[in-house]
Amino acid sequence: SDRRQLTIDNQQNSVHLDIVGVLAIGIGAVLVLALIGTLLSSWLNAASRRTSFAVMRALGMASRQIAAVLLWEQGFLYGIAFVLGISLGALLIIFVAPTISLLDLAGPDGRANPFDVPSVLTTLPYLHLLLILGVMGVLCLGALLLMARIVSRPSMSMTLRMNED
């Protein structure tokens, strides 16, 4: 039972490759959907409060102060989402990896016992994770800055006239 040979056998096994592919697609889909949901939530929040930001601006609040209010609110929500995402990801790593190791990866000939596998050694690709987190952080920061720019420079006359009801 050579670990290197078992690793090579598993890496060339089509079932193993299918499982890894499905997990990669799932991770990618979750990241894209979470990013879209977060951006839409920020956009809707800023758009629905545009009138109140215009009123604040008309009452003499500086554009920087309005942008700071939005940045603090949205930054807090993005921070909570970031911490929850990392926590749930860590839980998935802890609980899913052992389950996948128990799958029958012996192949069609069935020579090996599917439960006679080495213990799970979870390795995290820290460089890839940091790269993904960095890209997500930059995208979220860009979204925050865009929302702050939108709410800090409202067209007061147009915004207040549109909501005369």
mmCIF file of C-alpha atoms in Angstrom:
data_model
loop_
_atom_site.group_PDB
_atom_site.id
_atom_site.type_symbol
_atom_site.label_atom_id
_atom_site.label_comp_id
_atom_site.label_asym_id
_atom_site.label_seq_id
_atom_site.Cartn_x
_atom_site.Cartn_y
_atom_site.Cartn_z
ATOM 1 C CA SER A 1 0.000 0.000 0.000
ATOM 2 C CA ASP A 2 2.264 2.718 -1.327
ATOM 3 C CA ARG A 3 0.739 6.163 -0.863
ATOM 4 C CA ARG A 4 2.319 7.555 -3.995
ATOM 5 C CA GLN A 5 0.950 4.759 -6.128
ATOM 6 C CA LEU A 6 -2.514 5.137 -4.590
ATOM 7 C CA THR A 7 -2.375 8.869 -5.270
ATOM 8 C CA ILE A 8 -1.350 8.325 -8.884
ATOM 9 C CA ASP A 9 -4.068 5.698 -9.335
ATOM 10 C CA ASN A 10 -6.698 8.034 -7.884
ATOM 11 C CA GLN A 11 -5.550 10.957 -10.017
ATOM 12 C CA GLN A 12 -5.923 8.879 -13.169
ATOM 13 C CA ASN A 13 -9.258 7.345 -12.174
ATOM 14 C CA SER A 14 -12.185 8.814 -14.113
ATOM 15 C CA VAL A 15 -14.533 8.684 -11.127
ATOM 16 C CA HIS A 16 -12.075 10.687 -9.061
ATOM 17 C CA LEU A 17 -11.654 13.228 -11.853
ATOM 18 C CA ASP A 18 -15.438 13.527 -12.195
ATOM 19 C CA ILE A 19 -15.802 14.181 -8.468
ATOM 20 C CA VAL A 20 -13.073 16.814 -8.511
ATOM 21 C CA GLY A 21 -14.627 18.445 -11.581
ATOM 22 C CA VAL A 22 -18.082 18.601 -10.028
ATOM 23 C CA LEU A 23 -16.648 20.094 -6.839
ATOM 24 C CA ALA A 24 -14.718 22.708 -8.859
ATOM 25 C CA ILE A 25 -17.839 23.649 -10.824
ATOM 26 C CA GLY A 26 -19.790 23.900 -7.575
ATOM 27 C CA ILE A 27 -17.185 26.158 -5.991
ATOM 28 C CA GLY A 28 -17.063 28.385 -9.051
ATOM 29 C CA ALA A 29 -20.844 28.646 -9.223
ATOM 30 C CA VAL A 30 -21.089 29.522 -5.543
ATOM 31 C CA LEU A 31 -18.453 32.255 -5.864
ATOM 32 C CA VAL A 32 -20.096 33.806 -8.918
ATOM 33 C CA LEU A 33 -23.603 33.673 -7.433
ATOM 34 C CA ALA A 34 -22.430 35.101 -4.104
ATOM 35 C CA LEU A 35 -20.652 37.939 -5.871
ATOM 36 C CA ILE A 36 -23.675 38.742 -8.060
ATOM 37 C CA GLY A 37 -26.015 38.592 -5.053
ATOM 38 C CA THR A 38 -23.799 40.868 -2.997
ATOM 39 C CA LEU A 39 -23.433 43.408 -5.802
ATOM 40 C CA LEU A 40 -27.179 43.424 -6.496
ATOM 41 C CA SER A 41 -27.942 43.820 -2.812
ATOM 42 C CA SER A 42 -25.574 46.796 -2.584
ATOM 43 C CA TRP A 43 -27.004 48.347 -5.717
ATOM 44 C CA LEU A 44 -30.620 47.982 -4.559
ATOM 45 C CA ASN A 45 -29.786 49.354 -1.134
ATOM 46 C CA ALA A 46 -28.089 52.420 -2.615
ATOM 47 C CA ALA A 47 -30.806 52.964 -5.231
ATOM 48 C CA SER A 48 -33.667 52.693 -2.740
ATOM 49 C CA ARG A 49 -32.031 55.225 -0.415
ATOM 50 C CA ARG A 50 -31.108 57.696 -3.135
ATOM 51 C CA THR A 51 -33.808 60.160 -2.051
ATOM 52 C CA SER A 52 -32.654 60.167 1.560
ATOM 53 C CA PHE A 53 -29.068 60.723 0.437
ATOM 54 C CA ALA A 54 -30.250 63.617 -1.747
ATOM 55 C CA VAL A 55 -32.119 65.105 1.224
ATOM 56 C CA MET A 56 -28.993 64.766 3.380
ATOM 57 C CA ARG A 57 -27.001 66.504 0.675
ATOM 58 C CA ALA A 58 -29.616 69.272 0.388
ATOM 59 C CA LEU A 59 -29.497 69.794 4.158
ATOM 60 C CA GLY A 60 -25.771 70.448 3.958
ATOM 61 C CA MET A 61 -24.066 67.118 4.487
ATOM 62 C CA ALA A 62 -20.825 66.861 2.544
ATOM 63 C CA SER A 63 -20.451 64.322 -0.253
ATOM 64 C CA ARG A 64 -17.588 62.670 1.603
ATOM 65 C CA GLN A 65 -19.742 62.177 4.679
ATOM 66 C CA ILE A 66 -22.523 60.577 2.642
ATOM 67 C CA ALA A 67 -20.019 58.280 0.959
ATOM 68 C CA ALA A 68 -18.506 57.427 4.356
ATOM 69 C CA VAL A 69 -21.938 56.461 5.719
ATOM 70 C CA LEU A 70 -22.537 54.098 2.814
ATOM 71 C CA LEU A 71 -19.009 52.684 2.979
ATOM 72 C CA TRP A 72 -19.339 51.884 6.682
ATOM 73 C CA GLU A 73 -22.726 50.227 6.228
ATOM 74 C CA GLN A 74 -21.801 48.174 3.187
ATOM 75 C CA GLY A 75 -18.272 47.452 4.431
ATOM 76 C CA PHE A 76 -19.709 45.969 7.610
ATOM 77 C CA LEU A 77 -22.055 43.739 5.598
ATOM 78 C CA TYR A 78 -19.243 42.668 3.238
ATOM 79 C CA GLY A 79 -17.045 41.859 6.240
ATOM 80 C CA ILE A 80 -19.720 39.682 7.816
ATOM 81 C CA ALA A 81 -20.282 37.918 4.487
ATOM 82 C CA PHE A 82 -16.527 37.364 4.154
ATOM 83 C CA VAL A 83 -16.201 35.825 7.630
ATOM 84 C CA LEU A 84 -19.281 33.629 7.151
ATOM 85 C CA GLY A 85 -18.038 32.454 3.752
ATOM 86 C CA ILE A 86 -14.636 31.476 5.117
ATOM 87 C CA SER A 87 -16.247 29.719 8.101
ATOM 88 C CA LEU A 88 -18.652 27.722 5.955
ATOM 89 C CA GLY A 89 -15.849 26.859 3.533
ATOM 90 C CA ALA A 90 -13.728 25.561 6.410
ATOM 91 C CA LEU A 91 -16.635 23.435 7.645
ATOM 92 C CA LEU A 92 -17.080 21.972 4.173
ATOM 93 C CA ILE A 93 -13.388 21.104 4.015
ATOM 94 C CA ILE A 94 -13.580 19.403 7.390
ATOM 95 C CA PHE A 95 -16.723 17.370 6.690
ATOM 96 C CA VAL A 96 -16.722 16.736 2.923
ATOM 97 C CA ALA A 97 -13.147 15.555 2.429
ATOM 98 C CA PRO A 98 -13.498 12.425 4.623
ATOM 99 C CA THR A 99 -16.772 11.518 2.910
ATOM 100 C CA ILE A 100 -15.230 11.728 -0.552
ATOM 101 C CA SER A 101 -12.335 9.546 0.561
ATOM 102 C CA LEU A 102 -14.785 6.713 1.303
ATOM 103 C CA LEU A 103 -16.144 6.624 -2.237
ATOM 104 C CA ASP A 104 -15.388 3.583 -4.348
ATOM 105 C CA LEU A 105 -12.408 4.692 -6.395
ATOM 106 C CA ALA A 106 -11.162 1.162 -7.064
ATOM 107 C CA GLY A 107 -12.482 1.196 -10.619
ATOM 108 C CA PRO A 108 -14.522 -1.362 -12.533
ATOM 109 C CA ASP A 109 -12.278 -4.321 -11.729
ATOM 110 C CA GLY A 110 -12.881 -3.899 -7.986
ATOM 111 C CA ARG A 111 -9.529 -5.390 -6.958
ATOM 112 C CA ALA A 112 -9.110 -3.115 -3.985
ATOM 113 C CA ASN A 113 -11.392 -2.765 -1.019
ATOM 114 C CA PRO A 114 -13.050 0.671 -1.316
ATOM 115 C CA PHE A 115 -12.812 1.210 2.432
ATOM 116 C CA ASP A 116 -9.130 0.319 2.566
ATOM 117 C CA VAL A 117 -7.983 3.842 1.787
ATOM 118 C CA PRO A 118 -5.334 5.847 3.549
ATOM 119 C CA SER A 119 -6.425 8.461 6.032
ATOM 120 C CA VAL A 120 -7.481 11.763 4.605
ATOM 121 C CA LEU A 121 -4.761 14.368 4.412
ATOM 122 C CA THR A 122 -6.385 17.699 3.665
ATOM 123 C CA THR A 123 -4.068 20.102 1.922
ATOM 124 C CA LEU A 124 -5.078 23.651 1.242
ATOM 125 C CA PRO A 125 -3.653 25.508 -1.750
ATOM 126 C CA TYR A 126 -3.021 28.709 0.181
ATOM 127 C CA LEU A 127 -1.687 30.604 -2.832
ATOM 128 C CA HIS A 128 -4.812 29.861 -4.877
ATOM 129 C CA LEU A 129 -7.091 30.665 -1.959
ATOM 130 C CA LEU A 130 -5.350 33.971 -1.333
ATOM 131 C CA LEU A 131 -5.563 34.813 -5.032
ATOM 132 C CA ILE A 132 -9.307 34.082 -5.129
ATOM 133 C CA LEU A 133 -9.919 36.024 -1.917
ATOM 134 C CA GLY A 134 -7.854 38.921 -3.255
ATOM 135 C CA VAL A 135 -9.823 39.053 -6.504
ATOM 136 C CA MET A 136 -13.116 38.899 -4.599
ATOM 137 C CA GLY A 137 -11.893 41.615 -2.235
ATOM 138 C CA VAL A 138 -10.896 43.889 -5.113
ATOM 139 C CA LEU A 139 -14.263 43.345 -6.825
ATOM 140 C CA CYS A 140 -16.163 44.097 -3.619
ATOM 141 C CA LEU A 141 -14.024 47.178 -2.953
ATOM 142 C CA GLY A 142 -14.700 48.371 -6.499
ATOM 143 C CA ALA A 143 -18.425 47.858 -5.965
ATOM 144 C CA LEU A 144 -18.282 49.788 -2.697
ATOM 145 C CA LEU A 145 -16.463 52.686 -4.312
ATOM 146 C CA LEU A 146 -18.918 52.730 -7.211
ATOM 147 C CA MET A 147 -21.892 52.786 -4.824
ATOM 148 C CA ALA A 148 -20.259 55.545 -2.768
ATOM 149 C CA ARG A 149 -19.710 57.601 -5.918
ATOM 150 C CA ILE A 150 -23.311 57.119 -7.015
ATOM 151 C CA VAL A 151 -24.829 58.198 -3.690
ATOM 152 C CA SER A 152 -22.391 61.019 -2.991
ATOM 153 C CA ARG A 153 -23.218 62.887 -6.207
ATOM 154 C CA PRO A 154 -26.980 62.659 -6.596
ATOM 155 C CA SER A 155 -28.791 65.045 -8.865
ATOM 156 C CA MET A 156 -30.788 66.644 -6.075
ATOM 157 C CA SER A 157 -33.342 68.380 -8.248
ATOM 158 C CA MET A 158 -34.094 65.286 -10.340
ATOM 159 C CA THR A 159 -34.146 62.929 -7.371
ATOM 160 C CA LEU A 160 -36.417 65.127 -5.264
ATOM 161 C CA ARG A 161 -38.774 65.889 -8.180
ATOM 162 C CA MET A 162 -39.130 62.228 -9.120
ATOM 163 C CA ASN A 163 -40.396 61.395 -5.641
ATOM 164 C CA GLU A 164 -43.059 64.046 -5.267
ATOM 165 C CA ASP A 165 -45.726 61.487 -4.426
#
